[in-house]
Amino acid sequence: MRRFATERAKKLIVGSFLSSRSPSPSSHLLSSSAAAAASAMGSTQSPPVTLDSINPKVIKCEYAVRGEIVSHAQRLQQELQTKPGAHPFDEILYCNIGNPQSLAQQPITFFREVLALCDHPSILDKSETHALFSADAIARAWQILDLIPGRATGAYSHSQGIKGLRDAIAAGIAARDGFPANADDIFLTDGASPAVHMMMQLLIRSEKDGILCPIPQYPLYSASIALHGGSLVPYYLDEATGWGLEISEVKKQLEDARSKGIAVRAIVVINPGNPTGQVLAEENQREIVEFCKKEGLVLLADEVYQENIYVENKKFNSFKKIARSMGYGEQDISLVSFQSVSKGYYGECGKRGGYMEVTGFSADVREQIYKVASVNLCSNISGQILASLVMNTPKVGDESYESFIAEKNGILSSLARRAKALEDAFNSLEGVTCNKAEGAMYLFPRLHLPQKAIEAAKVVNAAPDAFYARRLLDATGIVVVPGSGFGQVPGTWHFRCTILPQEDKIPAIISRLKAFHESFMEEFHD
């Protein structure tokens, strides 16, 4: 009733106002002209946001693994759905990004049981639950819920992450490395990417601050450095030695950057490598630690593929373990280690769980890191729980242990077979060479392209490897990422291909790839 009365009053006021004015025809024309002029002026005004007016750092930022090739693949996928038979393939095979479950990898049962029980604790006391869930998953869910204030997975947590879960992760790190770890050093994040952004925010003050970064690199780093206004200082991995990291090359690039007035703050090391798949030898890691200590650099250690090792003569060693084994403590080296639940054998990308372990920073700097974390309130609770689970898996004697080990080993051994099959296939192609995938989830073959193909790429204003990748997609439905999106030695061309398509699809991928490549090389033969 009150709203009706208000509307009626408005109408009476407006009507009274209009009737009190007695516009002449000329005034009506004037008002119409004014309205038209105003409309015309409005139509010529620039929109409030244009490419010229947005932050130039955003334009400079690029992220190839979800770039133009992938956008085109998504358009093709829609066309296949609306017009079956429109292309010479019946599905898009996404080999562009490390997203295992999108390619039918099944989640680890124990992890999902614990997550389900934590999210729906009211079923923990039901008799049927014991028939559906393993006893150790039930016990672990109770244990985790007791760590969460109010047992509420839908509530905010401490900005650094739930203290009890950080304790569990610290215990897992200590068990892995053989050296103590402190829960106060752990910052739980929505995957490793936000942790990387946080450290770039902390370290980069202007374009005069540089970050040493491997080339090829995972484009998160180049994108993050660009977004935060810093300078990427490249050091090139040696393809001829299996993507080796040579300290002499790093030192050369560091000195060159400093000669240009760039204050180099940190070095990024990705181990196992992305996109290159190498696993660093322990002696090489010792050289890197010594170099960082001598040069006063923060060591940013991307260790998200620590479970993905496929060769018997290599094993993963965390940089913290290496530093501590050398006798270096908190006062000697600043080190940030990144871990994620998206990779490994678990592949829980969509759960967005991860953490960084921050050591060797003063208390006042740590307060600033915490402040930045607080701006985001907290990371999601499911991701926090998963991060604690991947660092504390079922033990011998637990009900889930045997099935857990079978799932884990089954995934990792299959990935190793897929990597070998694709590596052999790439090396069998004319003008293609491919280093062994010792770890991670990718191969990074080199394309030795005919000059005619390089010239054809120039005509369409594309990098030669992007030209190849686009042609491959249009002919086969296979999505790979051009090496130019990761960085490479000038004049060389590559692409990154994941090893994640299910094993039974690998032969079809290889046959499609071979047929396309033979046709491509024949078309552009010099």
XYZ file of C-alpha atoms in Angstrom:
526
model
C 0.000 0.000 0.000
C 2.848 2.335 0.916
C 4.580 1.682 -2.441
C 1.306 2.325 -4.337
C 0.841 5.648 -2.559
C 4.398 6.687 -3.320
C 4.052 5.908 -7.024
C 0.755 7.790 -7.191
C 2.366 10.820 -5.552
C 5.190 10.749 -8.081
C 2.740 10.742 -10.967
C 0.801 13.688 -9.501
C 4.005 15.710 -9.007
C 5.268 14.986 -12.528
C 1.852 15.760 -14.027
C 1.651 19.027 -12.115
C 5.162 19.974 -13.254
C 4.379 19.284 -16.935
C 1.021 21.098 -16.822
C 2.648 24.161 -15.215
C 4.804 24.462 -18.320
C 3.066 25.454 -21.550
C 5.669 24.826 -24.197
C 5.271 26.539 -27.532
C 5.908 24.616 -30.765
C 9.224 26.457 -31.133
C 10.348 25.494 -27.636
C 9.394 21.923 -28.444
C 11.590 22.092 -31.526
C 14.431 23.601 -29.514
C 14.219 20.868 -26.895
C 14.159 18.217 -29.642
C 17.187 19.795 -31.285
C 19.018 19.885 -27.968
C 18.208 16.234 -27.387
C 19.431 15.321 -30.867
C 22.631 17.304 -30.329
C 23.185 15.644 -26.974
C 22.593 12.266 -28.570
C 25.051 13.050 -31.347
C 27.662 14.183 -28.846
C 27.166 11.049 -26.821
C 27.600 8.852 -29.858
C 31.016 10.370 -30.619
C 32.367 9.995 -27.108
C 35.004 7.308 -26.597
C 34.049 4.363 -24.381
C 35.446 4.720 -20.855
C 37.747 1.709 -21.305
C 39.790 1.032 -24.445
C 42.975 -0.894 -25.180
C 44.789 2.432 -25.098
C 43.473 3.301 -21.648
C 43.895 0.030 -19.722
C 46.978 -0.901 -17.737
C 49.730 -1.567 -20.323
C 51.095 -4.309 -18.068
C 47.947 -6.332 -18.798
C 48.502 -6.005 -22.557
C 52.141 -7.029 -22.172
C 51.139 -10.138 -20.219
C 50.709 -13.325 -22.294
C 49.701 -16.862 -21.299
C 50.219 -19.230 -24.193
C 48.765 -22.441 -22.729
C 45.309 -20.858 -22.978
C 46.069 -18.596 -25.917
C 44.910 -18.205 -29.511
C 45.444 -21.850 -30.522
C 43.264 -23.037 -27.633
C 40.558 -20.479 -28.410
C 40.472 -21.775 -31.992
C 40.275 -25.360 -30.698
C 37.252 -24.450 -28.592
C 35.544 -22.941 -31.645
C 36.230 -26.143 -33.586
C 34.803 -28.193 -30.739
C 31.568 -26.196 -30.860
C 31.389 -26.728 -34.623
C 31.816 -30.481 -34.160
C 28.861 -30.444 -31.774
C 26.574 -28.399 -34.025
C 27.796 -29.762 -37.371
C 29.071 -33.337 -36.970
C 31.397 -34.265 -39.804
C 32.381 -30.661 -40.495
C 36.075 -31.446 -39.910
C 38.399 -34.336 -40.747
C 38.369 -35.492 -37.096
C 35.626 -36.323 -34.613
C 37.110 -34.884 -31.399
C 39.531 -32.287 -30.112
C 42.505 -33.802 -28.280
C 43.749 -31.238 -25.762
C 47.490 -31.735 -25.326
C 48.041 -28.111 -24.368
C 47.725 -27.991 -20.596
C 48.504 -30.170 -17.572
C 44.869 -30.878 -16.713
C 44.754 -34.667 -16.098
C 41.132 -35.166 -15.049
C 39.833 -33.304 -18.102
C 41.398 -36.156 -20.088
C 39.673 -38.883 -18.030
C 42.284 -39.493 -15.320
C 40.358 -40.693 -12.281
C 40.830 -38.986 -8.906
C 42.509 -40.858 -6.056
C 39.755 -42.625 -4.091
C 41.159 -41.983 -0.612
C 41.480 -38.245 -1.229
C 37.924 -37.948 -2.529
C 36.498 -40.023 0.319
C 38.091 -37.744 2.903
C 36.916 -34.617 1.058
C 33.345 -35.926 0.801
C 33.196 -36.765 4.500
C 34.663 -33.411 5.540
C 32.132 -31.533 3.424
C 29.201 -33.574 4.757
C 30.164 -34.510 8.328
C 26.614 -35.411 9.328
C 27.032 -38.763 7.567
C 30.085 -39.714 9.618
C 27.927 -41.175 12.395
C 25.660 -43.156 10.090
C 26.075 -46.924 9.974
C 25.853 -46.966 6.171
C 28.982 -44.787 5.950
C 31.183 -47.608 7.215
C 29.992 -49.776 4.341
C 30.730 -47.088 1.741
C 33.956 -45.499 3.019
C 37.239 -46.983 4.220
C 37.938 -46.891 7.934
C 41.089 -44.770 7.532
C 39.244 -42.217 5.364
C 36.614 -41.886 8.104
C 39.313 -41.545 10.761
C 41.208 -38.968 8.707
C 38.023 -36.947 8.123
C 37.347 -36.823 11.878
C 40.959 -35.825 12.478
C 40.783 -32.995 9.914
C 37.388 -31.741 11.071
C 38.734 -31.457 14.603
C 41.370 -29.058 13.220
C 38.786 -26.779 11.582
C 37.081 -24.224 13.841
C 33.389 -25.145 14.030
C 34.098 -28.136 11.753
C 32.873 -25.853 8.963
C 34.472 -26.301 5.543
C 32.327 -23.452 4.266
C 33.827 -20.859 6.621
C 36.853 -18.628 6.157
C 40.051 -19.888 7.719
C 43.208 -18.214 8.979
C 44.723 -16.314 6.026
C 47.815 -18.510 6.048
C 45.669 -21.632 6.103
C 44.245 -23.827 8.859
C 46.964 -24.253 11.478
C 46.450 -28.000 11.953
C 46.651 -28.604 8.196
C 49.851 -26.566 8.022
C 51.218 -28.715 10.844
C 50.399 -31.819 8.807
C 52.092 -30.397 5.697
C 55.174 -29.419 7.699
C 55.331 -32.985 9.040
C 55.072 -34.299 5.474
C 57.895 -32.022 4.298
C 60.090 -33.101 7.222
C 59.442 -36.772 6.430
C 60.271 -36.189 2.753
C 63.463 -34.186 3.314
C 64.844 -35.457 6.597
C 65.081 -31.898 7.929
C 62.659 -30.012 10.199
C 59.838 -27.901 8.761
C 57.750 -25.282 10.528
C 54.003 -24.758 10.043
C 54.560 -20.997 10.383
C 56.583 -21.120 7.146
C 53.649 -22.600 5.218
C 51.218 -20.387 3.276
C 48.298 -22.342 1.812
C 47.151 -20.956 -1.547
C 44.643 -21.665 -4.346
C 47.175 -23.707 -6.318
C 50.792 -22.663 -6.771
C 49.981 -19.765 -9.151
C 48.702 -17.294 -6.513
C 51.802 -18.030 -4.430
C 54.005 -17.114 -7.394
C 52.041 -13.873 -7.869
C 52.438 -13.088 -4.167
C 56.207 -13.418 -4.356
C 56.389 -11.294 -7.503
C 54.337 -8.610 -5.744
C 56.774 -8.729 -2.874
C 59.992 -8.629 -4.907
C 59.211 -6.375 -7.879
C 59.232 -2.630 -7.217
C 59.683 -1.343 -10.795
C 60.926 -2.340 -14.228
C 64.429 -1.994 -12.788
C 63.864 -5.142 -10.716
C 64.638 -8.373 -12.547
C 63.833 -12.039 -12.043
C 66.106 -14.692 -13.576
C 63.877 -17.154 -15.363
C 64.656 -20.283 -17.400
C 64.021 -20.262 -21.126
C 61.980 -22.216 -22.040
C 59.758 -21.455 -19.021
C 56.221 -21.981 -17.831
C 54.477 -18.758 -18.982
C 53.035 -18.143 -15.511
C 56.415 -16.604 -14.714
C 56.732 -14.279 -17.703
C 53.067 -13.278 -17.280
C 53.444 -12.615 -13.570
C 56.657 -10.629 -14.001
C 54.947 -8.518 -16.698
C 51.797 -7.943 -14.624
C 53.821 -6.743 -11.662
C 55.973 -4.467 -13.800
C 59.339 -6.187 -13.508
C 61.932 -7.354 -16.028
C 62.383 -10.983 -17.014
C 66.074 -11.839 -17.131
C 66.347 -14.999 -19.266
C 68.825 -17.799 -18.813
C 68.789 -20.438 -21.525
C 68.588 -24.141 -20.771
C 70.915 -26.267 -22.919
C 68.832 -28.456 -25.226
C 71.942 -30.362 -26.393
C 72.531 -31.691 -22.865
C 68.916 -32.639 -22.142
C 67.884 -29.109 -21.132
C 70.753 -28.725 -18.706
C 71.005 -25.731 -16.389
C 74.513 -24.320 -16.707
C 75.635 -21.975 -13.915
C 78.005 -20.234 -16.348
C 74.975 -19.247 -18.474
C 73.064 -17.978 -15.419
C 76.084 -15.968 -14.254
C 76.507 -14.440 -17.713
C 72.857 -13.317 -17.845
C 73.013 -11.982 -14.274
C 76.069 -9.857 -15.038
C 74.554 -8.613 -18.292
C 71.357 -7.535 -16.494
C 73.302 -5.776 -13.751
C 75.381 -3.922 -16.343
C 72.089 -2.481 -17.654
C 71.100 -1.213 -14.220
C 68.671 -4.024 -13.403
C 68.603 -5.159 -9.776
C 68.169 -8.931 -10.067
C 66.170 -10.057 -7.032
C 65.564 -13.775 -7.532
C 66.016 -16.818 -9.724
C 63.208 -19.179 -10.768
C 64.151 -22.850 -11.058
C 61.546 -25.353 -12.261
C 62.354 -28.911 -11.173
C 61.199 -31.200 -12.742
C 61.130 -28.916 -15.759
C 58.119 -27.405 -17.470
C 57.929 -27.487 -20.484
C 61.214 -29.350 -20.808
C 60.752 -32.379 -18.536
C 64.307 -32.626 -17.170
C 65.102 -33.578 -13.555
C 68.040 -31.751 -11.987
C 70.950 -33.741 -10.653
C 71.800 -33.215 -6.983
C 75.211 -31.732 -7.813
C 73.575 -29.218 -10.150
C 71.189 -28.211 -7.363
C 74.125 -27.653 -5.032
C 75.686 -25.327 -7.605
C 72.456 -23.350 -7.814
C 72.162 -23.016 -4.036
C 75.798 -21.874 -3.795
C 75.216 -19.365 -6.596
C 72.144 -17.895 -4.864
C 73.998 -17.556 -1.578
C 76.987 -15.880 -3.210
C 74.909 -13.474 -5.321
C 72.259 -12.696 -2.695
C 69.341 -14.033 -4.764
C 66.033 -15.409 -3.552
C 65.615 -18.963 -4.863
C 62.071 -19.500 -6.157
C 61.780 -23.284 -6.489
C 58.855 -24.539 -8.580
C 58.564 -28.130 -7.352
C 54.990 -28.949 -8.348
C 56.040 -32.020 -10.398
C 57.987 -33.644 -7.579
C 55.960 -36.871 -7.859
C 56.358 -37.073 -11.658
C 59.698 -38.846 -12.139
C 59.928 -41.434 -14.933
C 63.589 -42.490 -15.011
C 65.342 -44.793 -12.565
C 68.624 -42.877 -12.443
C 67.038 -39.635 -11.204
C 65.062 -38.729 -8.089
C 63.480 -35.573 -6.747
C 65.327 -33.569 -4.098
C 63.778 -30.386 -2.791
C 66.010 -27.316 -2.825
C 65.403 -26.915 0.882
C 66.771 -30.408 1.494
C 69.812 -29.606 -0.656
C 70.435 -26.291 1.133
C 70.110 -27.831 4.600
C 72.365 -30.758 3.636
C 74.998 -28.177 2.653
C 74.768 -26.693 6.142
C 72.874 -23.565 5.059
C 70.136 -22.410 7.392
C 67.582 -19.605 7.564
C 70.248 -16.932 7.877
C 72.150 -18.109 4.795
C 69.639 -18.314 1.954
C 66.123 -17.046 1.184
C 64.139 -19.857 -0.372
C 60.502 -20.220 -1.457
C 59.259 -23.672 -2.515
C 55.984 -24.069 -4.450
C 53.805 -27.183 -4.385
C 50.366 -27.868 -5.916
C 47.654 -30.537 -5.814
C 47.094 -29.979 -9.552
C 50.011 -32.135 -10.724
C 51.696 -35.297 -9.449
C 49.571 -38.430 -9.748
C 46.580 -36.718 -8.160
C 45.841 -34.085 -10.841
C 43.266 -32.195 -8.764
C 43.525 -28.983 -10.824
C 39.978 -27.783 -10.199
C 40.274 -28.067 -6.427
C 42.854 -25.246 -6.470
C 45.064 -26.402 -3.630
C 48.716 -25.634 -3.033
C 51.205 -24.002 -0.742
C 54.501 -22.209 -0.548
C 57.126 -22.815 2.119
C 58.879 -19.512 2.850
C 62.235 -19.688 4.629
C 65.107 -17.280 5.153
C 63.018 -14.079 5.386
C 63.096 -11.651 8.318
C 60.101 -11.354 10.648
C 59.113 -7.911 9.334
C 59.132 -9.132 5.720
C 57.114 -12.204 6.740
C 54.508 -9.845 8.193
C 54.191 -8.190 4.802
C 53.717 -11.565 3.072
C 50.998 -12.368 5.576
C 49.351 -8.993 4.904
C 49.205 -9.751 1.171
C 47.741 -13.193 1.935
C 45.143 -11.534 4.160
C 43.878 -9.375 1.296
C 42.553 -12.603 -0.273
C 41.079 -13.660 3.103
C 42.095 -17.316 2.688
C 42.492 -20.104 0.148
C 39.607 -22.518 -0.362
C 39.190 -25.163 2.313
C 38.896 -28.187 0.002
C 42.224 -27.261 -1.547
C 43.755 -26.853 1.913
C 42.543 -30.325 2.924
C 43.894 -31.858 -0.289
C 47.281 -30.184 0.200
C 47.509 -31.840 3.622
C 46.473 -35.206 2.151
C 49.026 -35.290 -0.678
C 51.770 -34.679 1.896
C 50.328 -37.302 4.278
C 49.091 -40.292 2.308
C 47.843 -43.653 3.685
C 50.498 -45.677 5.490
C 51.248 -49.413 5.569
C 48.536 -51.117 7.626
C 45.817 -48.586 6.750
C 42.769 -50.047 5.049
C 43.236 -47.814 1.998
C 46.972 -48.361 1.645
C 47.040 -51.117 -0.975
C 44.349 -49.586 -3.194
C 46.000 -46.158 -2.845
C 49.414 -47.498 -3.899
C 47.836 -49.367 -6.813
C 46.097 -46.199 -8.053
C 49.219 -44.051 -7.619
C 51.616 -46.492 -9.271
C 49.125 -47.234 -12.047
C 48.887 -43.569 -12.998
C 52.644 -42.888 -12.809
C 53.663 -46.017 -14.734
C 51.097 -45.230 -17.424
C 52.412 -41.676 -17.709
C 55.939 -43.053 -18.135
C 54.781 -45.356 -20.953
C 52.905 -42.522 -22.666
C 55.949 -40.249 -22.425
C 58.172 -42.912 -24.013
C 55.682 -43.649 -26.814
C 55.347 -39.976 -27.729
C 59.091 -39.341 -27.434
C 59.808 -42.220 -29.829
C 57.101 -40.998 -32.215
C 58.481 -37.450 -32.318
C 62.016 -38.679 -32.915
C 60.806 -40.825 -35.816
C 59.550 -37.763 -37.718
C 61.603 -35.997 -40.366
C 63.081 -32.778 -39.001
C 61.974 -33.365 -35.390
C 64.204 -34.053 -32.371
C 62.909 -34.623 -28.850
C 64.730 -34.959 -25.537
C 63.667 -37.582 -23.024
C 60.917 -36.707 -20.560
C 62.604 -37.502 -17.238
C 59.737 -35.962 -15.302
C 56.750 -33.569 -15.283
C 53.948 -34.023 -17.853
C 55.326 -32.716 -21.129
C 57.560 -33.196 -24.134
C 59.112 -30.222 -25.910
C 60.165 -31.436 -29.365
C 62.197 -29.210 -31.674
C 60.981 -28.543 -35.206
C 63.596 -28.170 -37.941
C 61.232 -26.538 -40.422
C 61.811 -26.062 -44.166
C 62.494 -22.486 -45.250
C 59.296 -22.499 -47.295
C 57.279 -23.171 -44.132
C 59.040 -20.317 -42.340
C 58.263 -17.991 -45.268
C 54.619 -19.143 -45.325
C 54.362 -18.323 -41.622
C 55.668 -14.811 -42.278
C 52.959 -14.240 -44.885
C 50.235 -14.816 -42.260
C 52.205 -12.913 -39.594
C 52.713 -15.993 -37.396
C 55.707 -17.534 -35.664
C 56.710 -20.687 -37.560
C 55.900 -22.996 -34.642
C 52.517 -21.290 -34.183
C 51.887 -21.760 -37.907
C 52.708 -25.470 -37.555
C 50.519 -25.849 -34.443
C 47.543 -24.173 -36.153
C 47.868 -26.392 -39.206
C 48.173 -29.465 -36.958
C 44.985 -28.497 -35.118
C 42.981 -27.844 -38.280
C 44.060 -31.158 -39.813
C 43.925 -33.485 -36.790
C 42.156 -31.854 -33.834
C 45.352 -32.172 -31.763
C 46.043 -29.102 -29.604
C 49.667 -28.315 -28.747
C 51.266 -25.052 -27.606
C 53.858 -23.311 -29.816
C 57.292 -23.095 -28.238
C 57.293 -19.354 -28.846
C 54.793 -19.132 -25.969
C 57.432 -20.496 -23.565
C 60.509 -18.798 -24.952
C 63.299 -20.542 -26.859
C 66.730 -19.866 -28.303
C 66.181 -17.394 -31.174
C 65.944 -19.187 -34.502
C 64.749 -22.465 -32.986
C 61.160 -23.710 -33.029
C 59.376 -26.112 -30.708
C 55.986 -27.082 -29.348
C 54.862 -28.439 -26.003
C 52.748 -31.579 -25.935
C 51.350 -33.096 -22.757
C 51.573 -36.823 -22.081
C 48.108 -36.801 -20.513
C 45.673 -38.230 -23.102
C 44.575 -41.671 -21.945
C 46.926 -44.459 -22.923
C 44.475 -46.092 -25.325
C 44.313 -42.822 -27.320
C 48.070 -42.418 -27.725
C 48.338 -44.663 -30.838
C 45.637 -42.619 -32.616
C 47.378 -39.372 -31.687
C 50.673 -40.706 -33.020
C 49.161 -41.908 -36.293
C 47.340 -38.589 -36.862
C 50.500 -36.651 -36.016
C 52.668 -38.718 -38.369
C 50.239 -38.385 -41.277
C 49.967 -34.629 -40.787
C 53.711 -34.111 -40.416
C 54.544 -36.090 -43.555
C 51.989 -34.071 -45.507
C 53.252 -30.774 -44.053
C 56.893 -31.538 -44.865
C 55.952 -32.623 -48.379
C 53.968 -29.411 -48.946
C 56.807 -27.155 -47.809
C 59.740 -29.239 -48.983
C 62.669 -26.997 -49.990
